[in-house]
PDB file of C-alpha atoms in Angstrom:
ATOM      1  CA  UNK Y 304      29.943 111.829  86.452  1.00  0.00           C
ATOM      2  CA  UNK Y 305      29.391 115.145  87.295  1.00  0.00           C
ATOM      3  CA  UNK Y 306      25.422 116.157  86.007  1.00  0.00           C
ATOM      4  CA  UNK Y 307      26.332 119.969  86.343  1.00  0.00           C
ATOM      5  CA  UNK Y 308      29.138 119.307  84.059  1.00  0.00           C
ATOM      6  CA  UNK Y 309      27.074 117.121  81.109  1.00  0.00           C
ATOM      7  CA  UNK Y 310      23.722 118.828  81.861  1.00  0.00           C
ATOM      8  CA  UNK Y 311      24.928 122.033  80.822  1.00  0.00           C
ATOM      9  CA  UNK Y 312      28.598 121.686  78.749  1.00  0.00           C
ATOM     10  CA  UNK Y 313      27.323 119.386  76.310  1.00  0.00           C
ATOM     11  CA  UNK Y 314      23.992 120.398  75.317  1.00  0.00           C
ATOM     12  CA  UNK Y 315      26.402 121.711  72.244  1.00  0.00           C
ATOM     13  CA  UNK Y 316      27.592 118.213  72.630  1.00  0.00           C
ATOM     14  CA  UNK Y 317      24.225 116.101  71.955  1.00  0.00           C
ATOM     15  CA  UNK Y 318      24.679 115.118  74.723  1.00  0.00           C
ATOM     16  CA  UNK Y 319      21.980 116.556  76.541  1.00  0.00           C
ATOM     17  CA  UNK Y 320      18.352 118.339  74.268  1.00  0.00           C
ATOM     18  CA  UNK Y 321      16.276 121.189  75.253  1.00  0.00           C
ATOM     19  CA  UNK Y 322      12.459 119.397  75.809  1.00  0.00           C
ATOM     20  CA  UNK Y 323       9.978 122.089  74.649  1.00  0.00           C
ATOM     21  CA  UNK Y 324       7.717 123.743  77.529  1.00  0.00           C
ATOM     22  CA  UNK Y 325       5.441 121.714  78.698  1.00  0.00           C
ATOM     23  CA  UNK Y 326       2.917 122.916  81.574  1.00  0.00           C
ATOM     24  CA  UNK Y 327       2.177 119.974  81.977  1.00  0.00           C
ATOM     25  CA  UNK Y 328       5.243 117.871  82.902  1.00  0.00           C
ATOM     26  CA  UNK Y 329       7.059 117.777  85.171  1.00  0.00           C
ATOM     27  CA  UNK Y 330       3.103 118.596  86.860  1.00  0.00           C
ATOM     28  CA  UNK Y 331       2.835 120.698  89.583  1.00  0.00           C
ATOM     29  CA  UNK Y 332       5.908 122.137  89.334  1.00  0.00           C
ATOM     30  CA  UNK Y 333       5.641 125.639  89.741  1.00  0.00           C
ATOM     31  CA  UNK Y 334       5.079 127.647  93.366  1.00  0.00           C
ATOM     32  CA  UNK Y 335       6.970 128.578  96.304  1.00  0.00           C
ATOM     33  CA  UNK Y 336       9.484 126.819  97.699  1.00  0.00           C
ATOM     34  CA  UNK Y 337      11.881 127.107 100.569  1.00  0.00           C
ATOM     35  CA  UNK Y 338      16.007 127.067  99.629  1.00  0.00           C
ATOM     36  CA  UNK Y 339      18.947 126.392 101.291  1.00  0.00           C
ATOM     37  CA  UNK Y 340      22.395 125.935  99.785  1.00  0.00           C
ATOM     38  CA  UNK Y 341      26.321 125.846  99.907  1.00  0.00           C
ATOM     39  CA  UNK Y 342      27.871 129.825  97.722  1.00  0.00           C
ATOM     40  CA  UNK Y 343      30.426 128.545  94.905  1.00  0.00           C
ATOM     41  CA  UNK Y 344      32.456 131.229  95.356  1.00  0.00           C
ATOM     42  CA  UNK Y 345      32.675 131.042  99.527  1.00  0.00           C
ATOM     43  CA  UNK Y 346      31.899 127.712 100.609  1.00  0.00           C
ATOM     44  CA  UNK Y 347      29.136 129.734 102.898  1.00  0.00           C
ATOM     45  CA  UNK Y 348      25.566 127.975 103.887  1.00  0.00           C
ATOM     46  CA  UNK Y 349      22.549 130.847 102.847  1.00  0.00           C
ATOM     47  CA  UNK Y 350      18.676 129.936 103.070  1.00  0.00           C
ATOM     48  CA  UNK Y 351      15.956 131.546 101.028  1.00  0.00           C
ATOM     49  CA  UNK Y 352      13.083 131.152  99.456  1.00  0.00           C
ATOM     50  CA  UNK Y 353      11.387 130.837  95.717  1.00  0.00           C
ATOM     51  CA  UNK Y 354       8.898 131.393  93.127  1.00  0.00           C
ATOM     52  CA  UNK Y 355       8.480 129.334  90.051  1.00  0.00           C
ATOM     53  CA  UNK Y 356       5.903 129.719  87.560  1.00  0.00           C
ATOM     54  CA  UNK Y 357       5.940 128.691  83.772  1.00  0.00           C
ATOM     55  CA  UNK Y 358       5.970 131.006  81.075  1.00  0.00           C
ATOM     56  CA  UNK Y 359       5.546 130.622  77.282  1.00  0.00           C
ATOM     57  CA  UNK Y 360       9.085 128.910  76.522  1.00  0.00           C
ATOM     58  CA  UNK Y 361      10.620 128.440  79.858  1.00  0.00           C
ATOM     59  CA  UNK Y 362      10.156 128.504  83.476  1.00  0.00           C
ATOM     60  CA  UNK Y 363      10.671 131.947  85.399  1.00  0.00           C
ATOM     61  CA  UNK Y 364      12.487 131.865  88.527  1.00  0.00           C
ATOM     62  CA  UNK Y 365      12.654 134.712  91.373  1.00  0.00           C
ATOM     63  CA  UNK Y 366      14.923 133.881  94.366  1.00  0.00           C
ATOM     64  CA  UNK Y 367      15.399 135.580  97.316  1.00  0.00           C
ATOM     65  CA  UNK Y 368      18.662 135.313  99.212  1.00  0.00           C
ATOM     66  CA  UNK Y 369      19.580 137.436 102.124  1.00  0.00           C
ATOM     67  CA  UNK Y 370      16.645 140.189 101.665  1.00  0.00           C
ATOM     68  CA  UNK Y 371      18.751 139.973  97.220  1.00  0.00           C
ATOM     69  CA  UNK Y 372      15.742 139.151  94.887  1.00  0.00           C
ATOM     70  CA  UNK Y 373      17.873 137.248  91.735  1.00  0.00           C
ATOM     71  CA  UNK Y 374      15.606 136.583  88.560  1.00  0.00           C
ATOM     72  CA  UNK Y 375      16.412 134.123  86.079  1.00  0.00           C
ATOM     73  CA  UNK Y 376      14.829 130.848  83.748  1.00  0.00           C
ATOM     74  CA  UNK Y 377      14.393 127.388  83.889  1.00  0.00           C
ATOM     75  CA  UNK Y 378      13.633 124.521  81.355  1.00  0.00           C
ATOM     76  CA  UNK Y 379      13.568 120.215  81.432  1.00  0.00           C
ATOM     77  CA  UNK Y 380      16.795 118.642  78.765  1.00  0.00           C
ATOM     78  CA  UNK Y 381      16.716 115.357  77.870  1.00  0.00           C
ATOM     79  CA  UNK Y 382      20.378 114.129  78.450  1.00  0.00           C
ATOM     80  CA  UNK Y 383      22.277 110.592  77.613  1.00  0.00           C
ATOM     81  CA  UNK Y 384      21.618 107.808  75.690  1.00  0.00           C
ATOM     82  CA  UNK Y 385      18.588 106.627  78.280  1.00  0.00           C
ATOM     83  CA  UNK Y 386      17.105 110.477  78.305  1.00  0.00           C
ATOM     84  CA  UNK Y 387      17.792 111.437  82.020  1.00  0.00           C
ATOM     85  CA  UNK Y 388      15.125 114.467  82.618  1.00  0.00           C
ATOM     86  CA  UNK Y 389      17.143 117.428  83.856  1.00  0.00           C
ATOM     87  CA  UNK Y 390      15.610 120.650  84.912  1.00  0.00           C
ATOM     88  CA  UNK Y 391      18.529 123.308  83.776  1.00  0.00           C
ATOM     89  CA  UNK Y 392      18.773 126.857  85.426  1.00  0.00           C
ATOM     90  CA  UNK Y 393      19.897 130.204  85.012  1.00  0.00           C
ATOM     91  CA  UNK Y 394      20.054 133.064  87.440  1.00  0.00           C
ATOM     92  CA  UNK Y 395      20.710 136.194  86.534  1.00  0.00           C
ATOM     93  CA  UNK Y 396      23.637 136.645  88.360  1.00  0.00           C
ATOM     94  CA  UNK Y 397      27.087 138.832  88.302  1.00  0.00           C
ATOM     95  CA  UNK Y 398      29.132 136.240  87.562  1.00  0.00           C
ATOM     96  CA  UNK Y 399      25.700 133.635  86.065  1.00  0.00           C
ATOM     97  CA  UNK Y 400      24.868 130.964  88.387  1.00  0.00           C
ATOM     98  CA  UNK Y 401      23.916 127.718  86.528  1.00  0.00           C
ATOM     99  CA  UNK Y 402      21.980 124.680  87.774  1.00  0.00           C
ATOM    100  CA  UNK Y 403      21.381 120.653  87.046  1.00  0.00           C
ATOM    101  CA  UNK Y 404      18.867 119.990  89.854  1.00  0.00           C
ATOM    102  CA  UNK Y 405      17.528 116.140  90.132  1.00  0.00           C
ATOM    103  CA  UNK Y 406      13.361 116.314  90.494  1.00  0.00           C
ATOM    104  CA  UNK Y 407      12.682 113.838  93.540  1.00  0.00           C
ATOM    105  CA  UNK Y 408       9.579 114.108  95.674  1.00  0.00           C
ATOM    106  CA  UNK Y 409       8.242 113.495  99.201  1.00  0.00           C
ATOM    107  CA  UNK Y 410       5.086 111.474 100.766  1.00  0.00           C
ATOM    108  CA  UNK Y 411       2.877 114.398 100.328  1.00  0.00           C
ATOM    109  CA  UNK Y 412       3.673 114.497  97.318  1.00  0.00           C
ATOM    110  CA  UNK Y 413       5.465 118.279  97.008  1.00  0.00           C
ATOM    111  CA  UNK Y 414       9.508 118.486  95.624  1.00  0.00           C
ATOM    112  CA  UNK Y 415      12.139 118.088  96.935  1.00  0.00           C
ATOM    113  CA  UNK Y 416      14.695 119.989  94.155  1.00  0.00           C
ATOM    114  CA  UNK Y 417      18.238 118.433  94.817  1.00  0.00           C
ATOM    115  CA  UNK Y 418      20.741 120.935  92.135  1.00  0.00           C
ATOM    116  CA  UNK Y 419      24.860 121.362  91.819  1.00  0.00           C
ATOM    117  CA  UNK Y 420      26.159 125.520  91.031  1.00  0.00           C
ATOM    118  CA  UNK Y 421      28.859 126.104  89.198  1.00  0.00           C
ATOM    119  CA  UNK Y 422      29.096 130.242  88.916  1.00  0.00           C
ATOM    120  CA  UNK Y 423      31.693 132.683  86.263  1.00  0.00           C
ATOM    121  CA  UNK Y 424      35.020 130.146  85.757  1.00  0.00           C
ATOM    122  CA  UNK Y 425      34.779 128.953  89.360  1.00  0.00           C
ATOM    123  CA  UNK Y 426      35.676 124.657  89.220  1.00  0.00           C
ATOM    124  CA  UNK Y 427      33.916 123.997  92.137  1.00  0.00           C
ATOM    125  CA  UNK Y 428      30.475 122.635  92.232  1.00  0.00           C
ATOM    126  CA  UNK Y 429      27.952 124.137  94.704  1.00  0.00           C
ATOM    127  CA  UNK Y 430      24.775 123.272  96.494  1.00  0.00           C
ATOM    128  CA  UNK Y 431      21.240 124.283  96.597  1.00  0.00           C
ATOM    129  CA  UNK Y 432      17.623 122.573  97.093  1.00  0.00           C
ATOM    130  CA  UNK Y 433      14.753 123.155  97.056  1.00  0.00           C
ATOM    131  CA  UNK Y 434      11.311 122.724  99.662  1.00  0.00           C
ATOM    132  CA  UNK Y 435       7.996 123.774  97.784  1.00  0.00           C
ATOM    133  CA  UNK Y 436       5.746 124.895 100.705  1.00  0.00           C
ATOM    134  CA  UNK Y 437       2.589 123.315 100.934  1.00  0.00           C
TER     135      UNK Y 437
END
């Protein structure tokens, strides 16, 4: 089962429900991250940085890869009968990059975020992982 397909595509079908913005949940998500990924269009690996902050209704993102900064937004969704919480991301790139992410943590309570990505009409998923900086 593809989390990206359900979280990003099934929202209208009622599979996922957008949660109201809560700067306290998940606690400590805002901050700076190192990122690594695989470009969905080229298959090439990349590295970069991400700044994440909570806004009034969404998280705001600034992602820098190879010196190019792309802005975006993110929000939490609750999906399926088990109400699995997923971070949904939308980067304002051309074409738009959409992601569904699961949240994890390391032993020092820093977030490790794992995302499946889709871009434009490409059905091949990419991957992006975020490592929160202390």
